[in-house]
XYZ file of C-alpha atoms in Angstrom:
713
model
C 7.569 -31.810 12.736
C 10.112 -29.813 10.736
C 8.014 -30.027 7.606
C 4.899 -28.837 9.428
C 6.851 -25.960 10.934
C 8.117 -24.940 7.543
C 4.666 -25.135 6.011
C 3.238 -23.045 8.869
C 6.067 -20.563 8.535
C 5.452 -20.063 4.847
C 1.764 -19.348 5.174
C 2.372 -15.785 6.300
C 3.608 -14.417 2.892
C 0.503 -15.745 1.178
C -1.755 -14.148 3.789
C 0.226 -10.924 3.484
C -0.129 -10.933 -0.303
C -3.866 -11.628 -0.017
C -4.264 -8.749 2.462
C -2.233 -6.445 0.227
C -4.388 -7.456 -2.773
C -7.547 -6.750 -0.749
C -6.160 -3.425 0.455
C -5.232 -2.563 -3.123
C -8.715 -3.461 -4.360
C -10.317 -1.384 -1.580
C -8.022 1.552 -2.376
C -8.851 1.317 -6.075
C -12.569 1.165 -5.299
C -12.162 4.182 -2.977
C -10.348 6.090 -5.682
C -13.074 5.214 -8.154
C -15.755 6.402 -5.726
C -13.860 9.636 -5.121
C -13.415 10.210 -8.820
C -17.089 9.457 -9.435
C -18.038 11.928 -6.719
C -15.618 14.461 -8.124
C -17.111 13.979 -11.571
C -20.674 14.044 -10.284
C -20.193 17.320 -8.345
C -18.867 19.288 -11.332
C -21.562 17.749 -13.492
C -24.258 18.977 -11.074
C -22.709 22.430 -11.118
C -22.563 22.340 -14.882
C -26.198 21.323 -15.093
C -27.148 24.284 -12.875
C -25.071 26.617 -15.012
C -26.672 25.114 -18.111
C -30.063 25.965 -16.717
C -28.912 29.561 -16.289
C -26.879 29.811 -19.475
C -28.389 28.477 -22.633
C -25.877 27.354 -25.211
C -22.371 27.813 -23.845
C -22.777 25.802 -20.617
C -23.943 22.714 -22.507
C -20.746 22.822 -24.574
C -18.697 23.244 -21.407
C -20.367 20.142 -19.943
C -19.431 18.164 -23.028
C -15.830 19.317 -22.691
C -15.409 18.696 -18.953
C -16.940 15.208 -18.933
C -14.211 13.526 -21.102
C -11.551 15.452 -19.198
C -12.790 14.064 -15.872
C -12.947 10.580 -17.341
C -9.368 10.891 -18.624
C -8.246 12.036 -15.178
C -9.946 9.006 -13.610
C -8.255 6.669 -16.046
C -4.874 8.264 -15.403
C -5.341 7.888 -11.642
C -6.213 4.226 -12.074
C -3.183 3.702 -14.315
C -0.946 5.335 -11.699
C -2.347 3.064 -8.961
C -1.866 -0.011 -11.128
C 1.687 0.942 -12.044
C 2.413 1.343 -8.314
C 1.032 -2.154 -7.697
C 3.187 -3.501 -10.547
C 6.263 -1.875 -8.996
C 5.453 -3.543 -5.661
C 5.137 -6.897 -7.412
C 8.462 -6.427 -9.203
C 10.155 -5.546 -5.902
C 8.758 -8.714 -4.331
C 9.985 -10.777 -7.287
C 13.481 -9.283 -6.953
C 13.496 -10.107 -3.226
C 12.459 -13.686 -3.985
C 15.134 -13.962 -6.671
C 17.775 -12.599 -4.304
C 16.687 -14.992 -1.531
C 16.758 -17.972 -3.870
C 20.123 -17.245 -5.486
C 22.186 -16.943 -2.267
C 25.466 -18.732 -1.694
C 24.010 -20.550 1.322
C 21.610 -22.512 -0.893
C 24.438 -23.509 -3.246
C 26.613 -24.489 -0.272
C 23.813 -26.616 1.173
C 23.399 -28.418 -2.145
C 27.152 -29.076 -2.308
C 27.141 -30.388 1.291
C 24.246 -32.666 0.439
C 26.094 -34.062 -2.610
C 29.226 -34.627 -0.488
C 27.155 -36.463 2.143
C 25.649 -38.678 -0.575
C 29.111 -39.491 -1.939
C 30.350 -40.278 1.585
C 27.363 -42.554 2.134
C 28.069 -44.411 -1.148
C 31.709 -44.860 -0.103
C 30.714 -46.249 3.289
C 28.245 -48.641 1.644
C 30.957 -49.934 -0.717
C 33.318 -50.358 2.255
C 30.637 -52.285 4.155
C 30.056 -54.579 1.183
C 33.820 -55.203 0.962
C 33.920 -56.007 4.693
C 30.990 -58.416 4.286
C 32.800 -60.152 1.441
C 35.926 -60.476 3.604
C 33.834 -61.913 6.438
C 32.323 -64.447 4.019
C 35.802 -65.422 2.799
C 37.021 -65.864 6.383
C 33.946 -67.957 7.187
C 34.669 -70.147 4.130
C 38.284 -70.558 5.275
C 37.126 -71.538 8.778
C 34.715 -74.099 7.295
C 37.492 -75.456 5.090
C 39.831 -75.823 8.068
C 37.017 -77.438 10.047
C 36.452 -79.978 7.271
C 40.190 -80.667 7.093
C 40.256 -81.256 10.844
C 37.302 -83.640 10.601
C 39.054 -85.539 7.804
C 42.230 -85.729 9.901
C 40.229 -86.986 12.888
C 38.615 -89.663 10.713
C 42.038 -90.695 9.381
C 43.423 -90.848 12.922
C 40.479 -92.994 14.026
C 41.083 -95.342 11.110
C 44.812 -95.526 12.026
C 43.868 -96.147 15.647
C 41.575 -98.991 14.594
C 44.330 -100.447 12.426
C 46.762 -100.174 15.327
C 44.302 -101.889 17.639
C 43.805 -104.647 15.090
C 47.581 -104.951 14.761
C 47.896 -105.126 18.522
C 45.379 -107.926 18.661
C 47.356 -109.789 15.994
C 50.607 -109.100 17.796
C 49.180 -110.153 21.121
C 48.488 -113.540 19.523
C 52.256 -113.960 19.429
C 53.844 -113.983 22.894
C 56.995 -112.211 21.845
C 56.265 -108.538 20.835
C 53.485 -107.481 23.249
C 55.535 -105.054 25.316
C 56.960 -103.268 22.239
C 53.484 -102.878 20.762
C 52.178 -101.411 24.010
C 55.026 -98.873 24.034
C 54.280 -97.977 20.417
C 50.586 -97.546 21.265
C 51.490 -95.288 24.177
C 53.709 -93.206 21.888
C 50.852 -92.879 19.417
C 48.548 -91.818 22.257
C 51.080 -89.134 23.214
C 51.136 -87.990 19.586
C 47.336 -87.862 19.580
C 47.402 -85.755 22.739
C 49.879 -83.345 21.113
C 47.640 -83.108 18.054
C 44.664 -82.406 20.314
C 46.636 -79.630 22.031
C 47.424 -78.163 18.622
C 43.732 -78.336 17.780
C 42.943 -76.541 21.046
C 45.391 -73.819 20.035
C 43.692 -73.586 16.631
C 40.302 -73.384 18.355
C 41.588 -70.546 20.508
C 42.829 -68.806 17.371
C 39.413 -69.269 15.769
C 37.817 -67.873 18.912
C 40.065 -64.808 18.739
C 39.126 -64.396 15.085
C 35.475 -64.626 16.064
C 36.010 -61.871 18.657
C 37.712 -59.715 16.028
C 34.829 -60.338 13.626
C 32.374 -59.429 16.395
C 34.235 -56.144 16.927
C 34.157 -55.495 13.195
C 30.415 -56.209 13.158
C 29.847 -53.734 16.008
C 31.898 -51.115 14.138
C 29.873 -51.796 10.985
C 26.654 -51.354 12.975
C 27.890 -48.015 14.299
C 28.774 -46.930 10.757
C 25.369 -48.005 9.519
C 23.676 -45.966 12.238
C 25.811 -42.951 11.350
C 24.972 -43.408 7.660
C 21.268 -43.650 8.453
C 21.382 -40.463 10.540
C 23.220 -38.653 7.742
C 20.716 -39.983 5.205
C 17.735 -38.885 7.310
C 19.256 -35.417 7.754
C 19.933 -35.184 4.018
C 16.389 -36.321 3.202
C 14.932 -33.775 5.619
C 17.052 -30.975 4.155
C 16.073 -32.060 0.636
C 12.398 -32.097 1.602
C 12.733 -28.629 3.145
C 14.442 -27.291 0.020
C 11.816 -28.818 -2.224
C 9.032 -27.313 -0.138
C 10.738 -23.898 -0.138
C 11.144 -23.993 -3.920
C 7.522 -25.067 -4.385
C 6.388 -22.227 -2.126
C 8.475 -19.756 -4.141
C 7.003 -21.074 -7.380
C 3.472 -20.832 -5.970
C 4.129 -17.292 -4.760
C 5.454 -16.205 -8.156
C 2.514 -17.834 -9.930
C 0.109 -16.038 -7.610
C 1.873 -12.750 -8.349
C 1.621 -13.459 -12.073
C -2.078 -14.315 -11.746
C -2.710 -11.093 -9.812
C -0.860 -9.140 -12.484
C -2.935 -10.818 -15.173
C -6.107 -9.929 -13.283
C -4.981 -6.319 -13.073
C -4.394 -6.376 -16.840
C -7.863 -7.837 -17.354
C -9.315 -5.101 -15.192
C -7.442 -2.475 -17.213
C -8.752 -3.977 -20.414
C -12.326 -3.900 -19.162
C -11.945 -0.314 -18.002
C -10.518 0.639 -21.377
C -13.477 -1.011 -23.092
C -15.800 0.983 -20.844
C -13.875 4.155 -21.723
C -14.246 3.301 -25.418
C -17.975 2.872 -24.923
C -18.165 6.246 -23.195
C -16.106 7.750 -26.005
C -18.551 6.339 -28.543
C -21.444 7.767 -26.510
C -19.731 11.165 -26.440
C -19.079 11.025 -30.164
C -22.749 10.213 -30.747
C -23.761 13.124 -28.523
C -21.412 15.450 -30.422
C -22.852 14.227 -33.730
C -26.357 14.900 -32.417
C -25.230 18.347 -31.309
C -23.792 19.136 -34.746
C -27.017 17.946 -36.353
C -28.975 20.243 -34.039
C -26.691 23.144 -34.984
C -27.294 22.421 -38.664
C -31.005 22.342 -37.942
C -30.753 25.747 -36.206
C -28.933 27.133 -39.248
C -31.689 25.860 -41.544
C -34.299 27.323 -39.248
C -32.435 30.650 -39.263
C -32.537 30.708 -43.078
C -36.174 29.771 -43.012
C -36.824 32.507 -40.442
C -35.149 35.038 -42.755
C -37.475 34.032 -45.599
C -40.380 34.235 -43.218
C -39.239 37.760 -42.204
C -39.305 38.801 -45.841
C -42.793 37.420 -46.156
C -43.877 39.189 -42.971
C -42.487 42.475 -44.277
C -44.651 42.118 -47.366
C -47.624 41.198 -45.205
C -46.940 44.157 -42.862
C -46.911 46.601 -45.747
C -50.166 45.096 -47.033
C -52.192 45.125 -43.797
C -51.997 47.981 -41.276
C -54.448 46.435 -38.839
C -52.255 43.470 -38.484
C -49.282 45.840 -38.239
C -50.782 47.661 -35.268
C -51.618 44.396 -33.628
C -48.195 43.008 -34.322
C -46.659 46.302 -33.235
C -48.070 45.851 -29.764
C -46.867 42.281 -29.752
C -43.528 43.426 -31.145
C -43.080 45.955 -28.375
C -43.739 43.290 -25.786
C -41.448 40.907 -27.602
C -38.830 43.643 -27.914
C -38.833 44.160 -24.172
C -38.408 40.419 -23.688
C -35.645 40.347 -26.264
C -33.869 43.232 -24.597
C -34.018 41.362 -21.332
C -32.760 38.180 -22.976
C -30.032 40.167 -24.786
C -28.812 41.608 -21.528
C -28.750 38.127 -19.986
C -26.927 36.773 -23.027
C -24.376 39.589 -22.944
C -23.721 39.031 -19.233
C -23.417 35.268 -19.773
C -21.226 35.913 -22.834
C -18.876 38.081 -20.803
C -18.696 35.423 -18.093
C -18.231 32.716 -20.671
C -15.499 34.668 -22.521
C -13.669 35.176 -19.224
C -13.919 31.550 -18.230
C -13.371 30.159 -21.713
C -9.777 31.327 -22.068
C -8.900 30.028 -18.603
C -10.680 26.766 -19.269
C -8.920 26.262 -22.608
C -5.528 26.979 -21.064
C -6.157 24.559 -18.184
C -7.470 21.982 -20.640
C -4.331 22.298 -22.780
C -2.105 21.934 -19.711
C -4.013 18.894 -18.528
C -3.824 17.332 -21.966
C -0.059 17.902 -22.097
C 0.319 16.391 -18.623
C -1.817 13.421 -19.588
C 0.299 12.845 -22.709
C 3.506 12.956 -20.675
C 2.039 10.596 -18.094
C 0.900 8.240 -20.834
C 4.427 8.206 -22.279
C 5.891 7.465 -18.832
C 3.276 4.760 -18.294
C 4.213 3.239 -21.621
C 7.894 3.147 -20.589
C 6.941 1.592 -17.266
C 4.823 -1.005 -19.021
C 7.779 -1.932 -21.234
C 9.999 -2.325 -18.151
C 7.311 -4.399 -16.457
C 7.073 -6.539 -19.559
C 10.839 -7.156 -19.472
C 10.653 -8.025 -15.778
C 7.823 -10.441 -16.480
C 9.979 -12.149 -19.103
C 12.782 -12.445 -16.541
C 10.392 -13.963 -13.992
C 9.190 -16.434 -16.609
C 12.786 -17.488 -17.253
C 13.330 -17.886 -13.499
C 10.199 -20.019 -13.258
C 11.456 -22.215 -16.110
C 14.767 -22.648 -14.237
C 12.898 -23.649 -11.102
C 10.863 -26.167 -13.058
C 14.052 -27.679 -14.518
C 15.561 -27.964 -11.024
C 12.417 -29.678 -9.762
C 12.621 -32.181 -12.637
C 16.300 -32.856 -11.780
C 15.456 -33.452 -8.128
C 12.686 -35.838 -9.103
C 15.086 -37.735 -11.397
C 17.624 -37.996 -8.547
C 14.892 -39.286 -6.268
C 13.959 -41.959 -8.827
C 17.638 -42.949 -9.145
C 17.944 -43.333 -5.397
C 14.817 -45.437 -5.324
C 16.317 -47.706 -8.001
C 19.541 -47.982 -5.956
C 17.532 -48.943 -2.884
C 15.724 -51.614 -4.900
C 19.066 -53.013 -6.111
C 20.330 -53.017 -2.504
C 17.235 -54.935 -1.477
C 17.897 -57.529 -4.200
C 21.508 -57.907 -3.014
C 20.268 -58.381 0.546
C 17.935 -61.122 -0.671
C 20.897 -62.812 -2.380
C 22.948 -62.547 0.821
C 20.066 -64.088 2.767
C 19.910 -66.986 0.305
C 23.665 -67.563 0.605
C 23.431 -67.477 4.388
C 20.588 -69.999 4.324
C 22.611 -72.334 2.102
C 25.684 -72.002 4.348
C 23.469 -72.650 7.380
C 22.138 -75.829 5.738
C 25.690 -76.977 5.002
C 26.680 -76.333 8.618
C 23.703 -78.321 9.862
C 24.625 -81.237 7.592
C 28.271 -81.118 8.741
C 27.091 -81.070 12.372
C 24.927 -84.140 11.769
C 27.859 -85.931 10.127
C 30.148 -85.021 13.033
C 27.681 -86.291 15.622
C 27.196 -89.582 13.746
C 30.971 -90.050 13.292
C 31.526 -89.377 17.001
C 28.907 -91.969 17.956
C 30.593 -94.503 15.672
C 33.995 -93.692 17.185
C 32.617 -94.190 20.691
C 31.108 -97.564 19.737
C 34.300 -98.712 18.000
C 36.501 -97.595 20.927
C 34.236 -99.494 23.378
C 34.438 -102.661 21.254
C 38.234 -102.306 20.953
C 38.566 -101.970 24.729
C 36.483 -105.140 25.164
C 38.719 -106.959 22.681
C 41.840 -105.726 24.469
C 40.414 -107.059 27.758
C 39.776 -110.463 26.182
C 43.297 -110.444 24.718
C 44.820 -109.731 28.139
C 42.763 -112.539 29.678
C 43.994 -114.858 26.990
C 47.609 -113.799 27.585
C 47.258 -114.467 31.306
C 45.773 -117.859 30.539
C 48.649 -118.521 28.175
C 51.191 -117.837 30.893
C 49.378 -119.992 33.457
C 47.836 -122.628 31.209
C 49.013 -125.895 29.616
C 48.777 -127.460 26.169
C 45.007 -127.728 26.479
C 44.957 -124.099 27.273
C 46.964 -123.465 24.075
C 44.209 -125.175 22.096
C 41.634 -123.049 23.927
C 43.749 -119.983 23.129
C 43.768 -120.934 19.480
C 40.013 -121.338 19.559
C 39.686 -117.962 21.309
C 41.878 -116.340 18.647
C 39.699 -117.855 15.945
C 36.587 -116.570 17.764
C 38.164 -113.113 18.024
C 39.005 -113.161 14.316
C 35.413 -114.140 13.477
C 34.095 -111.422 15.776
C 36.428 -108.872 14.130
C 35.206 -109.908 10.685
C 31.595 -109.676 11.845
C 32.254 -106.262 13.420
C 33.944 -105.034 10.256
C 30.959 -106.137 8.183
C 28.527 -104.511 10.596
C 30.606 -101.314 10.646
C 30.745 -101.216 6.848
C 27.001 -101.848 6.613
C 26.275 -99.253 9.289
C 28.522 -96.661 7.630
C 26.860 -97.298 4.251
C 23.349 -97.051 5.695
C 24.271 -93.911 7.622
C 25.767 -92.328 4.516
C 22.618 -93.160 2.505
C 20.396 -91.811 5.289
C 22.511 -88.651 5.561
C 22.288 -88.134 1.802
C 18.512 -88.622 1.819
C 18.081 -86.279 4.794
C 20.286 -83.648 3.168
C 18.358 -83.923 -0.104
C 14.982 -83.619 1.667
C 16.207 -80.697 3.762
C 17.639 -78.998 0.684
C 14.375 -79.490 -1.257
C 12.296 -78.138 1.647
C 14.589 -75.135 2.021
C 14.485 -74.457 -1.717
C 10.673 -74.682 -1.695
C 10.448 -72.327 1.281
C 12.815 -69.827 -0.347
C 10.849 -70.060 -3.596
C 7.553 -69.370 -1.803
C 9.092 -66.493 0.168
C 10.588 -65.039 -3.008
C 7.239 -65.365 -4.831
C 5.421 -63.600 -1.974
C 7.998 -60.810 -1.909
C 7.771 -60.420 -5.684
C 3.959 -60.213 -5.548
C 4.111 -57.659 -2.743
C 6.721 -55.568 -4.570
C 4.728 -55.842 -7.811
C 1.580 -54.623 -6.052
C 3.473 -51.743 -4.475
C 5.059 -50.895 -7.845
C 1.680 -50.895 -9.609
C 0.154 -48.762 -6.861
C 3.060 -46.297 -6.939
C 2.937 -46.229 -10.764
C -0.792 -45.453 -10.667
C -0.242 -42.655 -8.175
C 2.676 -41.321 -10.233
C 0.540 -41.387 -13.409
C -2.270 -39.509 -11.650
C 0.147 -36.925 -10.288
C 1.877 -36.544 -13.668
C -1.514 -36.048 -15.356
C -2.415 -33.427 -12.771
C 0.940 -31.680 -13.306
C 0.401 -31.710 -17.086
C -3.062 -30.213 -16.589
C -1.644 -27.465 -14.375
C 1.083 -26.761 -16.940
C -1.561 -26.455 -19.672
C -3.512 -24.026 -17.507
C -0.319 -22.044 -16.932
C 0.337 -21.921 -20.675
C -3.230 -20.756 -21.291
C -2.744 -18.043 -18.671
C 0.475 -16.960 -20.395
C -1.355 -16.807 -23.748
C -4.081 -14.696 -22.153
C -1.440 -12.422 -20.673
C 0.164 -11.952 -24.111
C -3.228 -11.107 -25.555
C -3.782 -8.628 -22.727
C -0.441 -6.994 -23.521
C -1.330 -6.689 -27.178
C -4.760 -5.342 -26.359
C -3.226 -2.870 -23.902
C -0.885 -1.588 -26.599
C -3.841 -1.291 -28.977
C -5.806 0.544 -26.301
C -2.947 3.018 -25.759
C -2.849 3.682 -29.508
C -6.605 4.089 -29.591
C -6.348 6.435 -26.633
C -3.891 8.610 -28.518
C -6.246 8.570 -31.508
C -9.076 9.488 -29.161
C -7.087 12.453 -27.866
C -6.497 13.662 -31.409
C -10.200 13.232 -32.142
C -11.034 15.175 -28.959
C -8.772 18.009 -30.138
C -10.513 18.005 -33.517
C -13.889 17.997 -31.812
C -12.812 20.930 -29.650
C -11.885 22.850 -32.768
C -15.213 21.945 -34.360
C -16.997 23.031 -31.199
C -15.239 26.394 -31.242
C -16.175 26.981 -34.852
C -19.748 25.818 -34.212
C -19.980 28.061 -31.168
C -18.840 31.038 -33.216
C -21.387 30.214 -35.892
C -24.119 29.801 -33.281
C -23.231 33.115 -31.696
C -23.368 34.797 -35.105
C -26.711 33.147 -35.834
C -27.999 34.116 -32.382
C -26.878 37.724 -32.935
C -28.659 37.833 -36.296
C -31.863 36.184 -35.118
C -34.332 38.146 -33.059
C -37.513 37.959 -31.022
C -39.494 34.802 -31.458
C -36.654 32.896 -33.076
C -34.448 33.532 -30.044
C -37.143 32.361 -27.682
C -37.853 29.265 -29.793
C -34.127 28.567 -30.038
C -33.728 29.010 -26.277
C -36.648 26.660 -25.721
C -35.186 24.157 -28.132
C -31.789 24.394 -26.456
C -33.438 23.885 -23.096
C -35.111 20.783 -24.503
C -31.799 19.516 -25.853
C -30.202 20.228 -22.464
C -32.908 18.204 -20.728
C -32.406 15.382 -23.254
C -28.653 15.486 -22.710
C -29.230 15.382 -18.957
C -31.426 12.314 -19.403
C -28.756 10.712 -21.605
C -26.101 11.468 -18.994
C -28.277 9.906 -16.287
C -28.698 6.808 -18.468
C -24.930 6.760 -19.085
C -24.305 6.950 -15.319
C -26.718 4.082 -14.729
C -25.023 2.015 -17.460
C -21.626 2.803 -15.937
C -22.884 1.676 -12.510
C -24.186 -1.562 -13.992
C -20.874 -2.137 -15.789
C -18.943 -1.500 -12.573
C -21.151 -3.961 -10.656
C -20.714 -6.528 -13.410
C -16.956 -5.921 -13.413
C -16.764 -6.380 -9.633
C -18.746 -9.635 -9.827
C -16.443 -10.941 -12.587
C -13.379 -9.957 -10.545
C -14.700 -11.833 -7.502
C -15.473 -14.891 -9.656
C -11.950 -14.863 -11.121
C -10.473 -14.506 -7.630
C -12.477 -17.495 -6.398
C -11.369 -19.565 -9.415
C -7.730 -18.601 -8.834
C -7.961 -19.550 -5.154
C -9.433 -22.917 -6.102
C -6.656 -23.553 -8.640
C -3.975 -22.596 -6.115
C -5.505 -24.903 -3.507
C -5.655 -27.773 -5.973
C -2.025 -27.198 -6.955
C -0.917 -27.046 -3.300
C -2.863 -30.239 -2.564
C -1.247 -32.057 -5.508
C 2.248 -30.963 -4.479
C 1.563 -31.955 -0.858
C 0.369 -35.393 -1.966
C 3.492 -35.846 -4.094
C 5.778 -34.842 -1.224
C 3.928 -37.086 1.267
C 4.050 -40.118 -1.049
C 7.771 -39.619 -1.709
C 8.501 -39.184 2.002
C 6.443 -42.268 2.899
C 8.256 -44.325 0.244
C 11.675 -43.172 1.501
C 10.706 -43.855 5.122
C 9.437 -47.332 4.274
C 12.578 -48.239 2.316
C 14.761 -46.839 5.097
C 12.984 -48.841 7.796
C 13.044 -52.069 5.742
C 16.772 -51.688 5.031
C 17.504 -50.866 8.672
C 15.567 -53.853 10.024
C 16.988 -56.219 7.401
C 20.581 -55.084 8.141
C 20.054 -55.409 11.885
C 18.439 -58.847 11.577
C 21.158 -60.046 9.215
C 23.969 -58.807 11.456
C 22.327 -60.255 14.578
C 21.819 -63.607 12.845
C 25.437 -63.680 11.655
C 26.705 -62.788 15.113
C 24.580 -65.483 16.805
C 25.586 -68.116 14.249
C 29.274 -67.305 14.606
C 29.016 -67.464 18.392
C 27.163 -70.797 18.293
C 29.602 -72.253 15.765
C 32.639 -71.158 17.749
C 31.142 -72.505 21.001
C 30.191 -75.835 19.393
C 33.626 -76.190 17.784
C 35.333 -75.435 21.084
C 33.133 -77.914 22.996
C 33.592 -80.628 20.388
C 37.360 -80.219 20.315
C 37.517 -80.210 24.090
C 35.407 -83.372 24.210
C 37.631 -85.044 21.622
C 40.743 -84.001 23.548
C 39.327 -85.248 26.866
C 38.152 -88.711 25.698
C 41.490 -90.481 24.829
C 43.109 -89.349 28.080
């Protein structure tokens, strides 16, 4: 739930950045439309003035069109620099949020919690070893007690045999009975001591039970601390991944803006080339007008000769000349009025053009400085991203180390289980031996009581019998001796057979247990091997995906470097273009002066033909401008389609990267959860089994000792 909340909480910055990018794109498109409208309106006015004014307005159109384009480019550069400043501010906020003392403190707390958990685990292992040692001591004492009980039974049998032999003699029966009673009292004292030892063992078992409960509480506390630490680690990893994704998105958006700038600069270069071609065509037309003016002068000389030769043609041409003179006077007046207007506007236009050029140069210098600062900030962000990548690699290495530690803990638990199974088998065998020895003791005690009854009967017969009874007593003693020999042989045979049977049963049980443990171990190894292969395959896939993403990131960085270099080249070319524009302005001024001189020298028909030719050139230039506008519209549409395609590709890459990171986080969390649950269940089962076995062993020992203490009495 916490992870989902964090992921939902961190979706808002991405949506905000996408909305800001869309708003920025809409604003840039609006600015472009405004600038296009602003450029189109003056161009329409210029075309109307060109229709009214012949030569000068066409030159003014050629001068204003690059100026408007430069203004548009400067506006776009200002908008893009503002967007870059916003991105740098966001990067600084992210850097400030990531480098806080709270994050460092949380990492230190997490390391302290891990160290505390390792210390508690070592303490628990030490306590388990102590419990095993105490259990071994209890088993050793139990075996010693069983050996003592067997020795006492053997002594009791020897005493009973001695009593039977002594009862054969009529002298020392009472002393033997007193000695037997004293031995019985000693046996009762020993049984009381054993009861005290059993009570001590029971108290030890209670203490061990308390220690086990304390260990369970510690294990629960450790598990809660581990889960909290894992959750905090997962949250930190997700936050860092989100920061990395956000910074990569910002870098990709910046790269797209650089690509857009590059494309716009290429379009401006194309327009510059078109303008240069138009200026070259204009200069060629001016040269052609000069040649035509020279040719017209030669034609005037020829016409003068022809006029002097032919008067009829002179009169006819005189009428035509008068009409042409009136037209020329009208055209001269129009030219003078347009010249006055043009002279008045030309000085103002040149001054404004110089001011705008100076402002554009200053703004270009400031933009260059800002680009350098942005480049430095981009280098800083790249260094920060490298640091984040290194931290992610460290966290992954720590996660792998913890997984290895968990695997080693699982192996140790398997070893502990095997030891417990072996100790359980030994306990079962000792219980079987105890039960068989108790049955033998019961049988031997019953036979001894029967023999004692026969001995007492014989003693009574001895006291009340005669010499014949003495012979019968001798026969009875011989029968008793034979019966004792037979019983000894049967007991020896029975003990030998029971020992052989016990050995065979223990060997079969041990072989079956070993086979079962081997099968269980083989199944566990196969399962772990399958899980390891599956996890290795997933890790290889994820590592390949990460390598692919890193290669794409490197390619993007290379493209960004190329964009920087191209941007610097474009700025240099722009400065060269400005110098060329200044040179062209000078050439235009000189050409205009020459044209005005040629226009002042030419007269009549030449002026009309020149005006017609200029009108034709104006119409051709208008057609070329319309074609240029159409080409610019097509380029803008193509640029917008490419921008949308790049945006879609970037979104797809970001989604793929987020999906890969989510799959990595989910697999790691699932692996940790599975290992945690297996360790928890194995610890609980092991502790419950140990507690039940200790309780059963203590109860059985107490019942057996009580039964042994109650039988002789």
